[in-house]
């Protein structure tokens, strides 16, 4: 049995760093600096990371995984001490589509937490995310290139799905930092840490024969910091995770991660909704309404037409999507979520499959119409689980057969 890595490597994204620079490079970057996180109420941003990892059991290679992680965040408040309250959505997915460049929208969690200007977290003890906290934490004093300091971090383990443990399990660890110096316009830091924790085996043992006895992590990271913005630009990481199980196996995850940060304007404002609906109407795009969705501004295409019981778009819908692509291109930094819905017909499994395939078909068409950039496109299929009308009438069924395109705010 392979233990799936269920905690989010992406949540390292409010964080991370490491590589070795020559002493000559350090010496060329003189001058001390003060480093602080900077927050502005209403700012929205996203952190997208990819993880490439190999899995080994008892030293033997088993498989390779590519994992995509996304954090969408909005700073909902900044107090008199410049501490931010952040509302975040964390998403992770191991499976990318076979066609196109879009990704499946996978498991997600939401959390609201606080972070001060030094990087210290305050969060609910029942929150599973962020999974790595208090990294990086800056000292109060100025820092010179080559200077080192240490801090205390916290790693949070999520055993809900795999081991049915309802509450987070946390482990503190020591973090080693070094300010490397400047690279171009960015400041570079390295971070390394090692964690070791013996898990609450008795709690797990009560429901499962197979459970982790201990877990250890070693991380070597490098962060590129934008001191003007007061946030990092991107990071890279080399990691190793080792799990010893109750059955005597050792499972190892070895890999690399990288992430980038994008700030973007909030789209789901009353003004934007009104303006985009006006454009839709002016273009004569039928059966499209613009609404404030759960994750941003949503264009809902009702009664979208595919060939019977398939995900093949009819030509009339391609014309409609080409017009919608022109609207989406006004927001090049915002990720796009495409959600497929069906009427209540067939089995739940069939509805979920068809709605996902239709979302993928829309994504594939839009990818051809829009230039690639910092935006990512995600898809999901929700079957008939979220109807907007009754399935007892033909008109209601037509409304429920829809695809929603969301310009994501978080």
mmCIF file of N, CA and C in Angstrom, residues 116-221:
data_model
loop_
_atom_site.group_PDB
_atom_site.id
_atom_site.type_symbol
_atom_site.label_atom_id
_atom_site.label_comp_id
_atom_site.label_asym_id
_atom_site.label_seq_id
_atom_site.Cartn_x
_atom_site.Cartn_y
_atom_site.Cartn_z
ATOM 1 N N UNK A 116 2.021 38.305 10.752
ATOM 2 C CA UNK A 116 2.554 39.630 11.056
ATOM 3 C C UNK A 116 3.677 39.998 10.086
ATOM 4 N N UNK A 117 4.273 41.163 10.262
ATOM 5 C CA UNK A 117 5.270 41.664 9.312
ATOM 6 C C UNK A 117 6.549 40.840 9.323
ATOM 7 N N UNK A 118 6.781 40.074 10.394
ATOM 8 C CA UNK A 118 7.986 39.245 10.462
ATOM 9 C C UNK A 118 7.780 37.864 9.848
ATOM 10 N N UNK A 119 6.501 37.446 9.710
ATOM 11 C CA UNK A 119 6.195 36.139 9.139
ATOM 12 C C UNK A 119 5.620 35.146 10.127
ATOM 13 N N UNK A 120 5.275 35.602 11.353
ATOM 14 C CA UNK A 120 4.701 34.721 12.365
ATOM 15 C C UNK A 120 3.204 34.527 12.131
ATOM 16 N N UNK A 121 2.754 33.272 12.223
ATOM 17 C CA UNK A 121 1.359 32.929 11.973
ATOM 18 C C UNK A 121 0.539 32.879 13.259
ATOM 19 N N UNK A 122 -0.743 33.225 13.126
ATOM 20 C CA UNK A 122 -1.753 32.946 14.141
ATOM 21 C C UNK A 122 -2.910 32.288 13.419
ATOM 22 N N UNK A 123 -3.239 31.041 13.789
ATOM 23 C CA UNK A 123 -4.286 30.322 13.078
ATOM 24 C C UNK A 123 -5.050 29.434 14.043
ATOM 25 N N UNK A 124 -6.202 28.971 13.606
ATOM 26 C CA UNK A 124 -7.021 28.082 14.415
ATOM 27 C C UNK A 124 -6.335 26.731 14.513
ATOM 28 N N UNK A 125 -6.322 26.154 15.707
ATOM 29 C CA UNK A 125 -5.628 24.883 15.905
ATOM 30 C C UNK A 125 -6.274 23.740 15.137
ATOM 31 N N UNK A 126 -7.493 23.941 14.646
ATOM 32 C CA UNK A 126 -8.166 22.901 13.880
ATOM 33 C C UNK A 126 -7.935 23.031 12.374
ATOM 34 N N UNK A 127 -7.234 24.080 11.938
ATOM 35 C CA UNK A 127 -6.968 24.271 10.511
ATOM 36 C C UNK A 127 -5.849 23.347 10.041
ATOM 37 N N UNK A 128 -6.056 22.739 8.880
ATOM 38 C CA UNK A 128 -5.034 21.873 8.285
ATOM 39 C C UNK A 128 -4.080 22.660 7.402
ATOM 40 N N UNK A 129 -4.466 23.856 7.033
ATOM 41 C CA UNK A 129 -3.641 24.675 6.162
ATOM 42 C C UNK A 129 -3.468 26.053 6.765
ATOM 43 N N UNK A 130 -2.329 26.706 6.459
ATOM 44 C CA UNK A 130 -1.177 26.220 5.715
ATOM 45 C C UNK A 130 -0.480 25.063 6.445
ATOM 46 N N UNK A 131 0.141 24.171 5.700
ATOM 47 C CA UNK A 131 0.761 23.003 6.317
ATOM 48 C C UNK A 131 2.149 23.310 6.857
ATOM 49 N N UNK A 132 2.779 24.389 6.383
ATOM 50 C CA UNK A 132 4.061 24.840 6.940
ATOM 51 C C UNK A 132 3.875 26.290 7.370
ATOM 52 N N UNK A 133 4.204 26.575 8.627
ATOM 53 C CA UNK A 133 3.955 27.913 9.177
ATOM 54 C C UNK A 133 5.216 28.470 9.822
ATOM 55 N N UNK A 134 5.240 29.805 9.879
ATOM 56 C CA UNK A 134 6.379 30.525 10.475
ATOM 57 C C UNK A 134 7.669 30.292 9.700
ATOM 58 N N UNK A 135 7.572 30.191 8.377
ATOM 59 C CA UNK A 135 8.735 30.070 7.506
ATOM 60 C C UNK A 135 8.484 30.919 6.276
ATOM 61 N N UNK A 136 9.245 31.950 5.957
ATOM 62 C CA UNK A 136 10.355 32.427 6.764
ATOM 63 C C UNK A 136 9.880 33.398 7.845
ATOM 64 N N UNK A 137 10.647 33.516 8.891
ATOM 65 C CA UNK A 137 10.461 34.553 9.908
ATOM 66 C C UNK A 137 11.724 35.400 9.921
ATOM 67 N N UNK A 138 11.570 36.707 9.708
ATOM 68 C CA UNK A 138 12.712 37.607 9.652
ATOM 69 C C UNK A 138 13.046 38.154 11.035
ATOM 70 N N UNK A 139 14.319 38.399 11.312
ATOM 71 C CA UNK A 139 14.694 39.051 12.580
ATOM 72 C C UNK A 139 14.320 40.528 12.548
ATOM 73 N N UNK A 140 14.233 41.142 13.715
ATOM 74 C CA UNK A 140 13.863 42.558 13.791
ATOM 75 C C UNK A 140 14.976 43.464 13.284
ATOM 76 N N UNK A 141 16.227 43.039 13.407
ATOM 77 C CA UNK A 141 17.354 43.887 13.045
ATOM 78 C C UNK A 141 17.646 43.822 11.545
ATOM 79 N N UNK A 142 18.560 44.686 11.103
ATOM 80 C CA UNK A 142 19.022 44.645 9.719
ATOM 81 C C UNK A 142 19.859 43.387 9.489
ATOM 82 N N UNK A 143 19.861 42.919 8.232
ATOM 83 C CA UNK A 143 20.594 41.701 7.880
ATOM 84 C C UNK A 143 21.581 42.031 6.776
ATOM 85 N N UNK A 144 22.784 41.541 6.907
ATOM 86 C CA UNK A 144 23.823 41.740 5.891
ATOM 87 C C UNK A 144 23.989 40.463 5.068
ATOM 88 N N UNK A 145 24.429 40.578 3.812
ATOM 89 C CA UNK A 145 24.695 39.388 3.003
ATOM 90 C C UNK A 145 25.642 38.439 3.722
ATOM 91 N N UNK A 146 25.318 37.152 3.663
ATOM 92 C CA UNK A 146 26.106 36.131 4.336
ATOM 93 C C UNK A 146 25.653 35.853 5.754
ATOM 94 N N UNK A 147 24.805 36.716 6.312
ATOM 95 C CA UNK A 147 24.390 36.556 7.710
ATOM 96 C C UNK A 147 23.390 35.405 7.845
ATOM 97 N N UNK A 148 23.502 34.710 8.998
ATOM 98 C CA UNK A 148 22.631 33.573 9.287
ATOM 99 C C UNK A 148 21.793 33.849 10.523
ATOM 100 N N UNK A 149 20.630 33.183 10.606
ATOM 101 C CA UNK A 149 19.830 33.210 11.824
ATOM 102 C C UNK A 149 18.970 31.943 11.857
ATOM 103 N N UNK A 150 18.338 31.699 12.980
ATOM 104 C CA UNK A 150 17.501 30.513 13.136
ATOM 105 C C UNK A 150 16.105 30.923 13.578
ATOM 106 N N UNK A 151 15.166 30.021 13.410
ATOM 107 C CA UNK A 151 13.797 30.270 13.823
ATOM 108 C C UNK A 151 13.087 28.970 14.127
ATOM 109 N N UNK A 152 11.820 29.093 14.520
ATOM 110 C CA UNK A 152 10.988 27.938 14.834
ATOM 111 C C UNK A 152 9.850 27.853 13.831
ATOM 112 N N UNK A 153 9.716 26.712 13.174
ATOM 113 C CA UNK A 153 8.623 26.486 12.239
ATOM 114 C C UNK A 153 7.681 25.418 12.756
ATOM 115 N N UNK A 154 6.555 25.279 12.085
ATOM 116 C CA UNK A 154 5.561 24.260 12.438
ATOM 117 C C UNK A 154 5.105 23.568 11.156
ATOM 118 N N UNK A 155 5.101 22.243 11.170
ATOM 119 C CA UNK A 155 4.552 21.490 10.049
ATOM 120 C C UNK A 155 3.272 20.807 10.515
ATOM 121 N N UNK A 156 2.238 20.881 9.679
ATOM 122 C CA UNK A 156 0.929 20.321 10.008
ATOM 123 C C UNK A 156 0.652 19.142 9.081
ATOM 124 N N UNK A 157 0.323 18.000 9.670
ATOM 125 C CA UNK A 157 0.063 16.788 8.900
ATOM 126 C C UNK A 157 -1.437 16.526 8.820
ATOM 127 N N UNK A 158 -1.887 16.172 7.625
ATOM 128 C CA UNK A 158 -3.301 15.925 7.367
ATOM 129 C C UNK A 158 -3.501 14.423 7.160
ATOM 130 N N UNK A 159 -4.072 13.747 8.152
ATOM 131 C CA UNK A 159 -4.313 12.310 8.077
ATOM 132 C C UNK A 159 -5.798 11.984 7.919
ATOM 133 N N UNK A 160 -6.607 12.969 7.503
ATOM 134 C CA UNK A 160 -8.042 12.742 7.427
ATOM 135 C C UNK A 160 -8.406 11.650 6.423
ATOM 136 N N UNK A 161 -7.927 11.804 5.205
ATOM 137 C CA UNK A 161 -8.355 10.895 4.144
ATOM 138 C C UNK A 161 -7.715 9.528 4.280
ATOM 139 N N UNK A 162 -6.425 9.502 4.540
ATOM 140 C CA UNK A 162 -5.713 8.234 4.525
ATOM 141 C C UNK A 162 -5.865 7.452 5.818
ATOM 142 N N UNK A 163 -5.865 8.156 6.945
ATOM 143 C CA UNK A 163 -5.861 7.463 8.238
ATOM 144 C C UNK A 163 -7.015 7.853 9.162
ATOM 145 N N UNK A 164 -7.997 8.604 8.635
ATOM 146 C CA UNK A 164 -9.234 8.907 9.368
ATOM 147 C C UNK A 164 -8.997 9.642 10.687
ATOM 148 N N UNK A 165 -7.911 10.381 10.777
ATOM 149 C CA UNK A 165 -7.645 11.182 11.969
ATOM 150 C C UNK A 165 -8.267 12.554 11.750
ATOM 151 N N UNK A 166 -9.236 12.939 12.561
ATOM 152 C CA UNK A 166 -10.052 14.114 12.291
ATOM 153 C C UNK A 166 -9.326 15.434 12.498
ATOM 154 N N UNK A 167 -8.400 15.489 13.443
ATOM 155 C CA UNK A 167 -7.727 16.744 13.762
ATOM 156 C C UNK A 167 -6.320 16.786 13.189
ATOM 157 N N UNK A 168 -5.786 17.978 12.936
ATOM 158 C CA UNK A 168 -4.410 18.089 12.430
ATOM 159 C C UNK A 168 -3.411 17.572 13.466
ATOM 160 N N UNK A 169 -2.303 17.048 12.955
ATOM 161 C CA UNK A 169 -1.211 16.644 13.830
ATOM 162 C C UNK A 169 -0.021 17.539 13.505
ATOM 163 N N UNK A 170 0.507 18.235 14.504
ATOM 164 C CA UNK A 170 1.542 19.232 14.261
ATOM 165 C C UNK A 170 2.884 18.808 14.839
ATOM 166 N N UNK A 171 3.938 19.307 14.203
ATOM 167 C CA UNK A 171 5.291 19.023 14.669
ATOM 168 C C UNK A 171 6.135 20.288 14.543
ATOM 169 N N UNK A 172 6.747 20.763 15.639
ATOM 170 C CA UNK A 172 7.640 21.928 15.560
ATOM 171 C C UNK A 172 9.004 21.515 15.026
ATOM 172 N N UNK A 173 9.717 22.470 14.428
ATOM 173 C CA UNK A 173 11.065 22.172 13.942
ATOM 174 C C UNK A 173 11.895 23.448 13.934
ATOM 175 N N UNK A 174 13.211 23.277 13.900
ATOM 176 C CA UNK A 174 14.151 24.391 13.836
ATOM 177 C C UNK A 174 14.483 24.691 12.375
ATOM 178 N N UNK A 175 14.579 25.981 12.060
ATOM 179 C CA UNK A 175 14.851 26.412 10.692
ATOM 180 C C UNK A 175 16.164 27.193 10.661
ATOM 181 N N UNK A 176 17.000 26.912 9.673
ATOM 182 C CA UNK A 176 18.259 27.631 9.468
ATOM 183 C C UNK A 176 18.133 28.531 8.248
ATOM 184 N N UNK A 177 18.411 29.824 8.454
ATOM 185 C CA UNK A 177 18.300 30.819 7.393
ATOM 186 C C UNK A 177 19.664 31.421 7.072
ATOM 187 N N UNK A 178 19.814 31.872 5.829
ATOM 188 C CA UNK A 178 20.947 32.701 5.446
ATOM 189 C C UNK A 178 20.510 33.684 4.363
ATOM 190 N N UNK A 179 20.924 34.943 4.543
ATOM 191 C CA UNK A 179 20.710 35.949 3.498
ATOM 192 C C UNK A 179 21.887 35.856 2.549
ATOM 193 N N UNK A 180 21.627 35.394 1.333
ATOM 194 C CA UNK A 180 22.705 35.186 0.365
ATOM 195 C C UNK A 180 23.162 36.509 -0.254
ATOM 196 N N UNK A 181 22.218 37.358 -0.618
ATOM 197 C CA UNK A 181 22.563 38.617 -1.267
ATOM 198 C C UNK A 181 21.623 38.892 -2.425
ATOM 199 N N UNK A 182 22.027 39.806 -3.307
ATOM 200 C CA UNK A 182 21.189 40.204 -4.446
ATOM 201 C C UNK A 182 21.447 39.321 -5.658
ATOM 202 N N UNK A 183 20.368 39.055 -6.397
ATOM 203 C CA UNK A 183 20.484 38.448 -7.724
ATOM 204 C C UNK A 183 19.547 39.225 -8.633
ATOM 205 N N UNK A 184 20.128 40.099 -9.442
ATOM 206 C CA UNK A 184 19.312 41.026 -10.216
ATOM 207 C C UNK A 184 18.615 41.998 -9.276
ATOM 208 N N UNK A 185 17.306 42.135 -9.419
ATOM 209 C CA UNK A 185 16.552 43.061 -8.572
ATOM 210 C C UNK A 185 16.025 42.393 -7.305
ATOM 211 N N UNK A 186 16.267 41.093 -7.142
ATOM 212 C CA UNK A 186 15.692 40.344 -6.034
ATOM 213 C C UNK A 186 16.734 39.983 -4.986
ATOM 214 N N UNK A 187 16.291 39.881 -3.742
ATOM 215 C CA UNK A 187 17.132 39.389 -2.653
ATOM 216 C C UNK A 187 16.919 37.885 -2.524
ATOM 217 N N UNK A 188 17.995 37.173 -2.212
ATOM 218 C CA UNK A 188 17.934 35.717 -2.176
ATOM 219 C C UNK A 188 18.250 35.210 -0.773
ATOM 220 N N UNK A 189 17.405 34.303 -0.282
ATOM 221 C CA UNK A 189 17.613 33.672 1.010
ATOM 222 C C UNK A 189 17.671 32.161 0.831
ATOM 223 N N UNK A 190 18.378 31.502 1.720
ATOM 224 C CA UNK A 190 18.309 30.049 1.771
ATOM 225 C C UNK A 190 17.689 29.635 3.092
ATOM 226 N N UNK A 191 16.998 28.513 3.046
ATOM 227 C CA UNK A 191 16.367 27.948 4.238
ATOM 228 C C UNK A 191 16.574 26.453 4.193
ATOM 229 N N UNK A 192 16.892 25.877 5.321
ATOM 230 C CA UNK A 192 16.940 24.421 5.407
ATOM 231 C C UNK A 192 16.367 24.004 6.748
ATOM 232 N N UNK A 193 15.679 22.893 6.739
ATOM 233 C CA UNK A 193 15.148 22.368 7.999
ATOM 234 C C UNK A 193 14.917 20.871 7.888
ATOM 235 N N UNK A 194 14.930 20.235 9.036
ATOM 236 C CA UNK A 194 14.651 18.803 9.146
ATOM 237 C C UNK A 194 13.605 18.598 10.230
ATOM 238 N N UNK A 195 12.591 17.821 9.921
ATOM 239 C CA UNK A 195 11.562 17.519 10.914
ATOM 240 C C UNK A 195 11.569 16.020 11.203
ATOM 241 N N UNK A 196 11.156 15.670 12.400
ATOM 242 C CA UNK A 196 10.941 14.265 12.758
ATOM 243 C C UNK A 196 9.792 14.219 13.745
ATOM 244 N N UNK A 197 8.848 13.337 13.511
ATOM 245 C CA UNK A 197 7.712 13.223 14.418
ATOM 246 C C UNK A 197 7.256 11.772 14.487
ATOM 247 N N UNK A 198 6.977 11.319 15.698
ATOM 248 C CA UNK A 198 6.332 10.025 15.889
ATOM 249 C C UNK A 198 4.835 10.268 15.953
ATOM 250 N N UNK A 199 4.099 9.596 15.119
ATOM 251 C CA UNK A 199 2.677 9.879 14.969
ATOM 252 C C UNK A 199 1.858 9.271 16.106
ATOM 253 N N UNK A 200 0.617 9.770 16.294
ATOM 254 C CA UNK A 200 -0.245 9.233 17.354
ATOM 255 C C UNK A 200 -0.767 7.856 16.973
ATOM 256 N N UNK A 201 0.111 6.875 17.016
ATOM 257 C CA UNK A 201 -0.178 5.539 16.506
ATOM 258 C C UNK A 201 -1.386 4.872 17.104
ATOM 259 N N UNK A 202 -1.605 5.040 18.401
ATOM 260 C CA UNK A 202 -2.737 4.371 19.029
ATOM 261 C C UNK A 202 -4.060 4.855 18.458
ATOM 262 N N UNK A 203 -4.147 6.173 18.175
ATOM 263 C CA UNK A 203 -5.378 6.713 17.589
ATOM 264 C C UNK A 203 -5.625 6.140 16.200
ATOM 265 N N UNK A 204 -4.547 5.972 15.434
ATOM 266 C CA UNK A 204 -4.669 5.435 14.088
ATOM 267 C C UNK A 204 -4.918 3.934 14.119
ATOM 268 N N UNK A 205 -4.274 3.271 15.058
ATOM 269 C CA UNK A 205 -4.343 1.811 15.157
ATOM 270 C C UNK A 205 -5.758 1.323 15.420
ATOM 271 N N UNK A 206 -6.566 2.159 16.084
ATOM 272 C CA UNK A 206 -7.915 1.742 16.436
ATOM 273 C C UNK A 206 -8.792 1.477 15.215
ATOM 274 N N UNK A 207 -8.473 2.112 14.094
ATOM 275 C CA UNK A 207 -9.309 1.942 12.909
ATOM 276 C C UNK A 207 -8.576 1.286 11.738
ATOM 277 N N UNK A 208 -7.251 1.265 11.773
ATOM 278 C CA UNK A 208 -6.486 0.746 10.642
ATOM 279 C C UNK A 208 -5.303 -0.081 11.119
ATOM 280 N N UNK A 209 -4.997 -1.120 10.370
ATOM 281 C CA UNK A 209 -3.796 -1.902 10.682
ATOM 282 C C UNK A 209 -2.548 -1.252 10.095
ATOM 283 N N UNK A 210 -2.758 -0.487 9.023
ATOM 284 C CA UNK A 210 -1.636 0.171 8.357
ATOM 285 C C UNK A 210 -1.663 1.655 8.696
ATOM 286 N N UNK A 211 -0.611 2.152 9.312
ATOM 287 C CA UNK A 211 -0.556 3.562 9.673
ATOM 288 C C UNK A 211 0.900 3.980 9.824
ATOM 289 N N UNK A 212 1.192 5.285 9.735
ATOM 290 C CA UNK A 212 2.575 5.743 9.882
ATOM 291 C C UNK A 212 3.000 5.722 11.345
ATOM 292 N N UNK A 213 4.179 5.209 11.598
ATOM 293 C CA UNK A 213 4.741 5.212 12.948
ATOM 294 C C UNK A 213 5.543 6.488 13.176
ATOM 295 N N UNK A 214 6.266 6.905 12.127
ATOM 296 C CA UNK A 214 7.036 8.142 12.219
ATOM 297 C C UNK A 214 7.173 8.750 10.838
ATOM 298 N N UNK A 215 7.418 10.067 10.810
ATOM 299 C CA UNK A 215 7.614 10.786 9.560
ATOM 300 C C UNK A 215 8.748 11.774 9.746
ATOM 301 N N UNK A 216 9.561 11.915 8.707
ATOM 302 C CA UNK A 216 10.634 12.902 8.746
ATOM 303 C C UNK A 216 10.712 13.611 7.406
ATOM 304 N N UNK A 217 11.082 14.884 7.450
ATOM 305 C CA UNK A 217 11.195 15.700 6.242
ATOM 306 C C UNK A 217 12.513 16.450 6.269
ATOM 307 N N UNK A 218 13.190 16.505 5.134
ATOM 308 C CA UNK A 218 14.340 17.400 4.997
ATOM 309 C C UNK A 218 14.099 18.266 3.781
ATOM 310 N N UNK A 219 14.252 19.580 3.956
ATOM 311 C CA UNK A 219 13.978 20.536 2.892
ATOM 312 C C UNK A 219 15.135 21.508 2.738
ATOM 313 N N UNK A 220 15.559 21.700 1.508
ATOM 314 C CA UNK A 220 16.583 22.685 1.151
ATOM 315 C C UNK A 220 15.952 23.618 0.122
ATOM 316 N N UNK A 221 15.809 24.893 0.476
ATOM 317 C CA UNK A 221 15.031 25.790 -0.355
ATOM 318 C C UNK A 221 15.741 27.111 -0.628
#
